[in-house]
Coordinates of C-alpha atoms in Angstrom, one line a residue:
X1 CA -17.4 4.4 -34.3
X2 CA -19.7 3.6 -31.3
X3 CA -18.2 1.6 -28.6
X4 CA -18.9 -2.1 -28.2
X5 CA -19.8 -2.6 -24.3
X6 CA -18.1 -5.9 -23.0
X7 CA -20.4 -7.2 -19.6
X8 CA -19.0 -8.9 -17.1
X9 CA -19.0 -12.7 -17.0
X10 CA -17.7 -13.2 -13.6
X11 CA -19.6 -15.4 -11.2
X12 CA -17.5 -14.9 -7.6
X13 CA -18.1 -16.3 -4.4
X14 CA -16.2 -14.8 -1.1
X15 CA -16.0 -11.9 -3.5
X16 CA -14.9 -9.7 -0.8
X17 CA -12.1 -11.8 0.7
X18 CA -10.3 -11.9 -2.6
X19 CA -10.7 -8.8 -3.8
X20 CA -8.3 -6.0 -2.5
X21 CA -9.2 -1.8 -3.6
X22 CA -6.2 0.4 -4.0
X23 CA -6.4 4.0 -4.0
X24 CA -3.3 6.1 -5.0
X25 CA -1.7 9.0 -3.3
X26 CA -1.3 12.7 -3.8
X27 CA 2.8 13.0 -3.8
X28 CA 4.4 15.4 -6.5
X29 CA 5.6 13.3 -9.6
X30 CA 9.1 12.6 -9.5
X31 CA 10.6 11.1 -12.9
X32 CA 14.2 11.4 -14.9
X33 CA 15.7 15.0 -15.7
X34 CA 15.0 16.2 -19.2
X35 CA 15.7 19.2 -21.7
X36 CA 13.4 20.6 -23.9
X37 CA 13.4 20.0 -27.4
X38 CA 12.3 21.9 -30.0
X39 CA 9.2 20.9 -31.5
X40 CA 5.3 20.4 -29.8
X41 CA 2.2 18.9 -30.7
X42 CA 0.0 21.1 -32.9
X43 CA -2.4 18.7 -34.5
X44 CA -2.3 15.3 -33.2
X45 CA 1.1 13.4 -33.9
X46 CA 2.4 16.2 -36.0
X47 CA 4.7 19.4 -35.3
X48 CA 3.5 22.6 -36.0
X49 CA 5.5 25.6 -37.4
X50 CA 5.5 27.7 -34.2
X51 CA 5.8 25.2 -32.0
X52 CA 9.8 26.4 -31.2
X53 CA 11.0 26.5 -28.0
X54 CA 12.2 30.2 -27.2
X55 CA 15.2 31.5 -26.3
X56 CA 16.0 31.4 -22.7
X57 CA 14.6 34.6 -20.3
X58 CA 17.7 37.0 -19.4
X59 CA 15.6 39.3 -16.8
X60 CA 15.4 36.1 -14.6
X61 CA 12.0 35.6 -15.0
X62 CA 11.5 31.4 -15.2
X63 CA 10.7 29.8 -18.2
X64 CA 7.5 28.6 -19.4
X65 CA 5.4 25.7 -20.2
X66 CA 4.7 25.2 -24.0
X67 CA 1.6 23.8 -25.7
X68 CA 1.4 24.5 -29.4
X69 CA 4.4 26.9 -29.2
X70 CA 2.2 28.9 -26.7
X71 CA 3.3 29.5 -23.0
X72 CA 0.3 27.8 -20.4
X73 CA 1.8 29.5 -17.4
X74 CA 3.7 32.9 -17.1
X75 CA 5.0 35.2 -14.2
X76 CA 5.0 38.2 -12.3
X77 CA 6.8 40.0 -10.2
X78 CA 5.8 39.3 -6.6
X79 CA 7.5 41.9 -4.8
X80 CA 9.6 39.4 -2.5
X81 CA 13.2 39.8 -2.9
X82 CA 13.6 35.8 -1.6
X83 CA 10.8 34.7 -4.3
X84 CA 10.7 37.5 -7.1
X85 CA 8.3 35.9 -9.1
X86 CA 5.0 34.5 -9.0
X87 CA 3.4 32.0 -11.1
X88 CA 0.6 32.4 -13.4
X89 CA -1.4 29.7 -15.6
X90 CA -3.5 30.1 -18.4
X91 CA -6.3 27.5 -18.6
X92 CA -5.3 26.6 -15.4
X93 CA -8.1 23.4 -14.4
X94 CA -7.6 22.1 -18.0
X95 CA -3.7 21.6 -18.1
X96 CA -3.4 20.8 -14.5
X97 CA -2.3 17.2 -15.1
X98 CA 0.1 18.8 -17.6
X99 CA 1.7 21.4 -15.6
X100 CA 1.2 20.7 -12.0
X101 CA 1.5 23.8 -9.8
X102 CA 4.7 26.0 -8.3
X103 CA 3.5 27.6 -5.0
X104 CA 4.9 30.7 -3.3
X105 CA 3.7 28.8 0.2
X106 CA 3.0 25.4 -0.8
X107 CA 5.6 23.8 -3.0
X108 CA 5.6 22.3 -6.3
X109 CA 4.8 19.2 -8.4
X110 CA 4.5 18.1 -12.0
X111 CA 6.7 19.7 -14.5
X112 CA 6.8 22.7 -12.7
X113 CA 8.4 20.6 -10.7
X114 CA 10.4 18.0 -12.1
X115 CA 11.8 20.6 -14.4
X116 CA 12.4 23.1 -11.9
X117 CA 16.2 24.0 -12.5
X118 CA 15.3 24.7 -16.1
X119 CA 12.6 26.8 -15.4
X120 CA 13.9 28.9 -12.8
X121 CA 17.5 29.6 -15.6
X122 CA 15.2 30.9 -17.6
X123 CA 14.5 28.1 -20.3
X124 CA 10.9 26.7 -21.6
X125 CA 9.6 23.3 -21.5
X126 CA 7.9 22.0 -24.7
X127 CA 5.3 19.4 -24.0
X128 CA 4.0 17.3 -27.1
X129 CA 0.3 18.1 -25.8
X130 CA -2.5 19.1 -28.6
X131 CA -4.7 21.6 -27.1
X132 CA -7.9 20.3 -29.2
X133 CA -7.2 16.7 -27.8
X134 CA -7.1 18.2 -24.5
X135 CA -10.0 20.0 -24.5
X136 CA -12.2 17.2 -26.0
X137 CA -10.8 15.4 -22.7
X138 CA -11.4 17.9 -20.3
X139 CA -15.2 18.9 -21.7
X140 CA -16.0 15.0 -21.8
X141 CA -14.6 14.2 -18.2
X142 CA -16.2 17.8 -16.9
X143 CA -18.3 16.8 -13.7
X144 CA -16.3 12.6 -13.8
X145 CA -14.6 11.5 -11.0
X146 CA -11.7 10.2 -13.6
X147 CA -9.0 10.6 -16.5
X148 CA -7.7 10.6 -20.2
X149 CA -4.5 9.7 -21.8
X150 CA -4.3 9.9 -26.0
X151 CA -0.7 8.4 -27.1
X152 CA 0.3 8.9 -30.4
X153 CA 0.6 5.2 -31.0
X154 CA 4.0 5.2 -33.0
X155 CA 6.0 7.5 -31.2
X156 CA 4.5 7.6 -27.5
X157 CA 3.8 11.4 -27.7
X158 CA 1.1 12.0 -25.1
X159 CA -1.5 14.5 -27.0
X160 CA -3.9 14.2 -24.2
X161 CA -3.2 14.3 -20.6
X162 CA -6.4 15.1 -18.3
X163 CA -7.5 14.4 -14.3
X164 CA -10.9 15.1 -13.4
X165 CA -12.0 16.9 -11.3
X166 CA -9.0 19.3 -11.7
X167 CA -8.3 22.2 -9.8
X168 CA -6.3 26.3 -10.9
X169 CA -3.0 25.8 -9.9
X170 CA -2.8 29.9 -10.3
X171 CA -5.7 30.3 -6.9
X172 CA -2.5 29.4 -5.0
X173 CA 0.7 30.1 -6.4
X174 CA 1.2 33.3 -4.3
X175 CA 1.2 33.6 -0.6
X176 CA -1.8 35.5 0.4
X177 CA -4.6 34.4 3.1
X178 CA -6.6 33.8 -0.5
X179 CA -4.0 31.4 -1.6
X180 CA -4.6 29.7 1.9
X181 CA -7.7 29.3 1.7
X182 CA -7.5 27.8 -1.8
X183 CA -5.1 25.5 -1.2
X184 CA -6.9 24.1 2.0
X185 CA -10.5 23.4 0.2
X186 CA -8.0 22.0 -2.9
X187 CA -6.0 19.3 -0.5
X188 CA -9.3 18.0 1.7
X189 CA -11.5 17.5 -0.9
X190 CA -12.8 14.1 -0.6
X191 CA -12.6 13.8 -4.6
X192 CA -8.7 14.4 -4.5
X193 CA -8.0 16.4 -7.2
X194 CA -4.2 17.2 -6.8
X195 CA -4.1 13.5 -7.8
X196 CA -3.1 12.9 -11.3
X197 CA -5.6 10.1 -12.3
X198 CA -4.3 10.0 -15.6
X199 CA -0.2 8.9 -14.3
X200 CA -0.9 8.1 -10.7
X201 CA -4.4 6.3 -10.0
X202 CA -4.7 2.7 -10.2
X203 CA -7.5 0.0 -10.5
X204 CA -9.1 -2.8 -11.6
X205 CA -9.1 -3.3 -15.5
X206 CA -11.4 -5.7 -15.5
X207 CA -12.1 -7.3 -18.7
X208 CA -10.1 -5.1 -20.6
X209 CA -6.9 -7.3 -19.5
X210 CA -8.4 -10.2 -21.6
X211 CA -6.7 -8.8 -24.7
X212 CA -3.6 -9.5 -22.4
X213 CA -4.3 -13.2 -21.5
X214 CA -5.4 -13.7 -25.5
X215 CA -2.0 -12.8 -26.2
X216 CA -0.4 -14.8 -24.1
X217 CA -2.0 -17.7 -25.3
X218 CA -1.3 -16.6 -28.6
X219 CA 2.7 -16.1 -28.2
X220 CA 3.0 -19.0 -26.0
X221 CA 1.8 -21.4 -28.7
X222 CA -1.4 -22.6 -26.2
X223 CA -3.9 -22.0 -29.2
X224 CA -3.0 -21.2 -32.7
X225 CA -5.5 -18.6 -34.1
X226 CA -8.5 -16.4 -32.6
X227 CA -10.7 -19.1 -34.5
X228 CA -9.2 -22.3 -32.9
X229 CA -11.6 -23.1 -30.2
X230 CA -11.2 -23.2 -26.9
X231 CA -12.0 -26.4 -24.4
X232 CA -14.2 -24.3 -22.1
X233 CA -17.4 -25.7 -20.1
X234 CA -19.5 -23.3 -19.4
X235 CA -18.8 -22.6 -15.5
X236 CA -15.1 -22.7 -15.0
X237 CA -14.5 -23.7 -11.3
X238 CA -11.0 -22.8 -10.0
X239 CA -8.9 -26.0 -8.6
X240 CA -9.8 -26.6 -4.7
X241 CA -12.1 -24.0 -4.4
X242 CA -15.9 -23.2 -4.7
X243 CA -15.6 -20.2 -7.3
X244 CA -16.5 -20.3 -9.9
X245 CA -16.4 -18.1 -13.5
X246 CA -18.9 -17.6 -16.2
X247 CA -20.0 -16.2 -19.3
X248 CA -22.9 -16.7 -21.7
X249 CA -23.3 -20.1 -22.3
X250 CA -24.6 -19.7 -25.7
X251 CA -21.4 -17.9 -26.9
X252 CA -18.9 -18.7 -24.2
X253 CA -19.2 -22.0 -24.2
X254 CA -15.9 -23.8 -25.9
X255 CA -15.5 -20.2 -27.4
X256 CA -12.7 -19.2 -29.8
X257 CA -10.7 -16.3 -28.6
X258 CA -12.4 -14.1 -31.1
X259 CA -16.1 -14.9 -29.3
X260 CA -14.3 -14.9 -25.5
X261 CA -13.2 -11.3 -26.2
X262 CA -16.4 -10.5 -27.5
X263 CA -18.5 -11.5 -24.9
X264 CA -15.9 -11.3 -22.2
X265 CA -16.3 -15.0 -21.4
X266 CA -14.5 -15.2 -17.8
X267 CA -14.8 -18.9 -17.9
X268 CA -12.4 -18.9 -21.3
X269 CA -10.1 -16.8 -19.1
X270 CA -10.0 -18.3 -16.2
X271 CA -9.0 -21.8 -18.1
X272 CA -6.2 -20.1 -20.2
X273 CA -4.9 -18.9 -17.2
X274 CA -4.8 -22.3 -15.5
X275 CA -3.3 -23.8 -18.9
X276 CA -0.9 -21.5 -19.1
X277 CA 0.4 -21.0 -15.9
X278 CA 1.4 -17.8 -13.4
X279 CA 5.0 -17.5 -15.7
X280 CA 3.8 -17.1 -18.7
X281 CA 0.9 -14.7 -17.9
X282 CA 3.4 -12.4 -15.1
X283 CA 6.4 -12.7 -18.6
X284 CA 3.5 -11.0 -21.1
X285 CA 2.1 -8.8 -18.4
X286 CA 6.0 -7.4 -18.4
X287 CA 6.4 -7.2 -22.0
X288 CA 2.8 -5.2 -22.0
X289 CA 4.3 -2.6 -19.6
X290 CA 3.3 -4.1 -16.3
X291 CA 5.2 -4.0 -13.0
X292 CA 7.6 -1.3 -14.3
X293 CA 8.6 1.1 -11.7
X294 CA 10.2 3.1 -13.9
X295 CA 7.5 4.9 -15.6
X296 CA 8.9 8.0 -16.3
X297 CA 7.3 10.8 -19.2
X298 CA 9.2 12.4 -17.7
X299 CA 6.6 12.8 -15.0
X300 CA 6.4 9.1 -12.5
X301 CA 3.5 7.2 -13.3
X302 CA 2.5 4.9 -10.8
X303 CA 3.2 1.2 -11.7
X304 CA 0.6 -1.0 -12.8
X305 CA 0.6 -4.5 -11.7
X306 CA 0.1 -8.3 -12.4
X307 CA 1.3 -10.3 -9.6
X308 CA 4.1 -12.8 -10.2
X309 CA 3.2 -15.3 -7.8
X310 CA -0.4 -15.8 -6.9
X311 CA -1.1 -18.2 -4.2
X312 CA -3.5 -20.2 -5.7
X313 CA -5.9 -20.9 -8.8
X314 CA -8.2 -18.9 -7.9
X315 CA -6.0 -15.7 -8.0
X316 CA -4.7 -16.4 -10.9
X317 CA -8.1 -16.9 -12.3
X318 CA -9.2 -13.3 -10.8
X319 CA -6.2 -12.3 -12.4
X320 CA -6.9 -13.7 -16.4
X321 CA -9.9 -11.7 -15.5
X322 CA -8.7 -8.2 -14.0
X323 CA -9.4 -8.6 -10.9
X324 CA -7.4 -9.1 -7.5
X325 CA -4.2 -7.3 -7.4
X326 CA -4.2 -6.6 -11.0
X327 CA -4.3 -3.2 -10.9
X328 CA -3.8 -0.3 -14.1
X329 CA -3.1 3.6 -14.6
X330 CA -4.9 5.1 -17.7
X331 CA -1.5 5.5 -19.5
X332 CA -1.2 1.7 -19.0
X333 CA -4.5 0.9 -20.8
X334 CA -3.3 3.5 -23.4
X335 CA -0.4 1.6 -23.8
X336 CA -2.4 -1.8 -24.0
X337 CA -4.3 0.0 -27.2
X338 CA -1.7 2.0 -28.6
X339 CA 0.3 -2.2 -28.4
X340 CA -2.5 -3.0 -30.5
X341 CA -2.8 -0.4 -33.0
X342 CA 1.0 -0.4 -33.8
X343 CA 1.7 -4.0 -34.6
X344 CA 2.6 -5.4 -31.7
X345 CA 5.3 -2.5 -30.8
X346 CA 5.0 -0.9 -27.5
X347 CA 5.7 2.9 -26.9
X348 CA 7.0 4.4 -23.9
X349 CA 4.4 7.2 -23.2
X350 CA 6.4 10.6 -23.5
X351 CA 5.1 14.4 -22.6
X352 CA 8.2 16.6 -23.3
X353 CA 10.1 17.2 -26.4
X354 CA 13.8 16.1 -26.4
X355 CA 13.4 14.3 -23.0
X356 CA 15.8 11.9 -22.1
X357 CA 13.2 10.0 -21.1
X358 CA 11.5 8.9 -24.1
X359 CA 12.9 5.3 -25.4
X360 CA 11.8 4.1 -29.2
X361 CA 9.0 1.6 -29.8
X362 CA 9.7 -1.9 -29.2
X363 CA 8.4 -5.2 -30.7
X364 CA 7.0 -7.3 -28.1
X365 CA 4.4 -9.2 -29.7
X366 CA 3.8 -10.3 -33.0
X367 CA 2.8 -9.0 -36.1
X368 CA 0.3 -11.6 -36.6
X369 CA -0.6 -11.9 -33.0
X370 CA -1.5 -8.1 -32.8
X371 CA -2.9 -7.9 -36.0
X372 CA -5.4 -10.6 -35.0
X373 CA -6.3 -9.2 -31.2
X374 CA -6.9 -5.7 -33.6
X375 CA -9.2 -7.5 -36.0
X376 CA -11.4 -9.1 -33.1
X377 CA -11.8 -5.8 -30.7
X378 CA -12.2 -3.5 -33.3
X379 CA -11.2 0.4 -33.1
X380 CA -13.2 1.0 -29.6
X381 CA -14.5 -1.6 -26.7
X382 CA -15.8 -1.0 -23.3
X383 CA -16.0 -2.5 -20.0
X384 CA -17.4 -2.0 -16.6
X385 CA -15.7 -3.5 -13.6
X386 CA -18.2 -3.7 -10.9
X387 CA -16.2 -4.5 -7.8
X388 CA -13.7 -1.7 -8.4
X389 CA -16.6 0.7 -9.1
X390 CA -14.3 1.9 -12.4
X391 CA -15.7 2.2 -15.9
X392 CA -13.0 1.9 -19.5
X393 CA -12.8 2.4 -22.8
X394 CA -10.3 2.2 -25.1
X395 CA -10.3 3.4 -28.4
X396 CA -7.9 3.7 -31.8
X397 CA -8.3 6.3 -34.4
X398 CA -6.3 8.4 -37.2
X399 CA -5.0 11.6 -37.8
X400 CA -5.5 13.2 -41.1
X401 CA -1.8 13.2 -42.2
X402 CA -2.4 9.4 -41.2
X403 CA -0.8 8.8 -37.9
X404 CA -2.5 6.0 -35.3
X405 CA -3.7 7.5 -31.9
X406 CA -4.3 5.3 -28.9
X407 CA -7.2 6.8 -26.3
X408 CA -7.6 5.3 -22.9
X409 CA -11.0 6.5 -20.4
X410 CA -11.2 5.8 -17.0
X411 CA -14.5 7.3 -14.9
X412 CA -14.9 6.0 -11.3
X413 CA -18.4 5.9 -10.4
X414 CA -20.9 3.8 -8.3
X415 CA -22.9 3.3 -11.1
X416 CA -22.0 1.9 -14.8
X417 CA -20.5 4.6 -17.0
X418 CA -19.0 2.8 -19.7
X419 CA -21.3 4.3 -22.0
X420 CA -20.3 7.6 -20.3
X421 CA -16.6 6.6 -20.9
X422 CA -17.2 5.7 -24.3
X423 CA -18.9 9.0 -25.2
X424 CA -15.9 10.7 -24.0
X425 CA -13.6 8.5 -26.2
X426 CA -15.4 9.2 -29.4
X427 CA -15.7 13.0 -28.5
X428 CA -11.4 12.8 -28.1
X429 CA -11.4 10.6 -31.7
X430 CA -13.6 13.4 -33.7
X431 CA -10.8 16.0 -32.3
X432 CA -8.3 14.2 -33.1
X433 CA -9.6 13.3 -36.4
X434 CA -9.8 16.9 -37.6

């Protein structure tokens, strides 16, 4: 279904001293150990027949990366006694975020990485990827500064797992001047694309955190229902300060929760957040999957944030409306969604069959809370976060056999792309759907 666009309604002043930009690194993923399992994605959230890990290699050849059943990288024999083999990739730009890269002269990261002792006995790693959902990411993010995640939103499998723009992990996995020279234009481009946007890049959500703060004041007993409504003037001014926080004042005025998510009334936010209080806004930030350092699928995400202690109303108002140092990876916001789409149950986002990371779904809100947050923002909303430059949308669709899929778009851009975002959401639900 097309996505509904959610505008600002933040009215800042010193917008500059408050706000603070973070921009994440290019280190190699580090995460728990894991073993592969035995089944991978074929069509979204299902296993498919051939998708069987193989026996382990016994000419000493590593082991390779599964999608489908079907290796993504491979080997040859590099004529080195100290490093027999090179590696080789197959669709090289569009699993990069999958794979990462295993260099001859330049290292390693991603699974190539983190599963490097396992790869190099021989043994294959069996990621829960779809290829059709990962093309329909790649093609819509072709020529974005940005990323994709698509969780299956019962079990956590990650169908989806795209960075743009991405980069051939195969132009340098040798040792040659040519690998050189391909690995110094990758590392100093400006647009970074050894960064895995879609684990490792933080930013503003915006007003896509509102569906946080609604909760909250759901859980926490501050209003009873999305209908009950809300004691809201029109300009919310934060205590002992001059800034102030908007929305429409035909529809954000005294709002329910079902019209403040609508119209992304900052103004609603803003006074929640004062009502409530920094504790019980940081406590269901935590049970959403915020400040965990711990993010492992297996691969390290970054951690996404929601400070504990602001200093003062106005950062926790900046806060309630995802701003400041509230700061989110893409597999966060899919998380956020997939919360939504599964009653209330969060998923721990997983990538690799049998991995000892992956942890079952856990109820953290409830069933009537989530059910009502669903039945307000729909199966796809947008939102474009000015300051931060950074355009999302989240979306919730179905597999045939029936299974709930949470997609999260990200696309930085100096100009509005939420209806660029969105596009790329729908084209990821109609491959997901088939």
């Amino acid at each position: 279904m097309p996505l509904r666009l959610r505008p600002s309604g933040v009215l800042l002043t010193a917008l500059a001293t408050l706000l603070a930009m973070s921009v994440s690194g290019c280190t190699a993923e580090g995460g728990a150990p894991t073993t592969a399992g035995s089944t991978a994605g074929g069509k979204a959230g299902e296993a498919t027949p051939d998708a069987k890990p193989r026996a382990p290699k016994q000419d000493g050849s590593p082991g390779d990366i599964l999608v489908a059943g079907r290796p993504i990288t491979g080997s040859e024999r590099s004529g080195i006694p100290k490093a027999p083999f090179k590696r080789t990739y197959t669709d090289g730009e569009l699993y990069a975020a999958v794979t990462g890269y295993w260099s001859m002269a330049f290292g390693s990261s991603g699974l190539d990485a983190l599963l490097a002792d396992d790869i190099k006995a021989g043994k294959d790693v069996v990621t829960t990827i779809d290829p059709a959902v990962q093309r329909a990411a790649y093609d819509g993010l072709r020529g974005q500064r940005g990323a994709a995640i698509v969780l299956d939103a019962e079990t956590g499998d990650i169908l989806g797992q795209v960075s743009t723009p991405s980069y051939d992990p195969g132009s340098f996995s040798g040792n040659s001047m040519a690998d050189q020279r391909a690995w110094v234009q990758v590392k100093d481009l400006d647009d970074r694309p050894l960064t895995n946007r879609a684990l490792r890049h933080v930013d503003n959500p915006g007003s896509a955190i509102h569906v946080l703060v609604a909760a909250a004041a759901l859980e926490k007993g501050l209003l009873p229902s999305v209908d009950t409504p809300t004691r809201s003037p029109a300009v919310y001014v934060a205590p002992n300060s001059t800034t102030q926080f908007s929305g429409d004042p035909a529809h954000c005025t005294d709002a329910t929760l079902r019209a403040a998510l609508r119209y992304a009334c900052a103004n609603v936010f803003a006074g929640i957040a004062s009502d409530l209080g920094a504790d019980a806004l940081a406590s269901t930030a935590q049970t959403f999957g915020l400040n965990n350092d711990m993010m492992d699928t297996p691969l390290r995400a970054f951690d996404s944030t929601w400070p504990k202690k602001p200093e003062n109303p106005t950062q926790l108002a900046l806060m309630a409306n995802g701003l400041f140092e509230v700061k989110a990876t893409p597999v966060q916001m899919a998380m956020v969604m997939a919360l939504l789409v599964n009653g209330g149950s969060r998923v721990h986002p997983n990538l690799v069959t049998g991995s000892k990371a992956a942890v079952p779904a856990q109820r953290v809100v409830a069933q009537r809370t989530a059910d009502q947050l669903r039945s307000v923002l729909g199966d796809s909303f947008g939102t474009w976060v000015p300051s931060a430059s950074a355009a999302w949308a989240l979306s919730a669709t179905r597999t045939p056999a029936g299974r709930s899929v949470a997609i999260a778009v990200y696309i930085s851009s100096p100009a509005d792309s939420t209806a660029q975002a969105g596009q790329v959401a729908e084209r990821i639900s109609s491959a997901t759907r088939k």
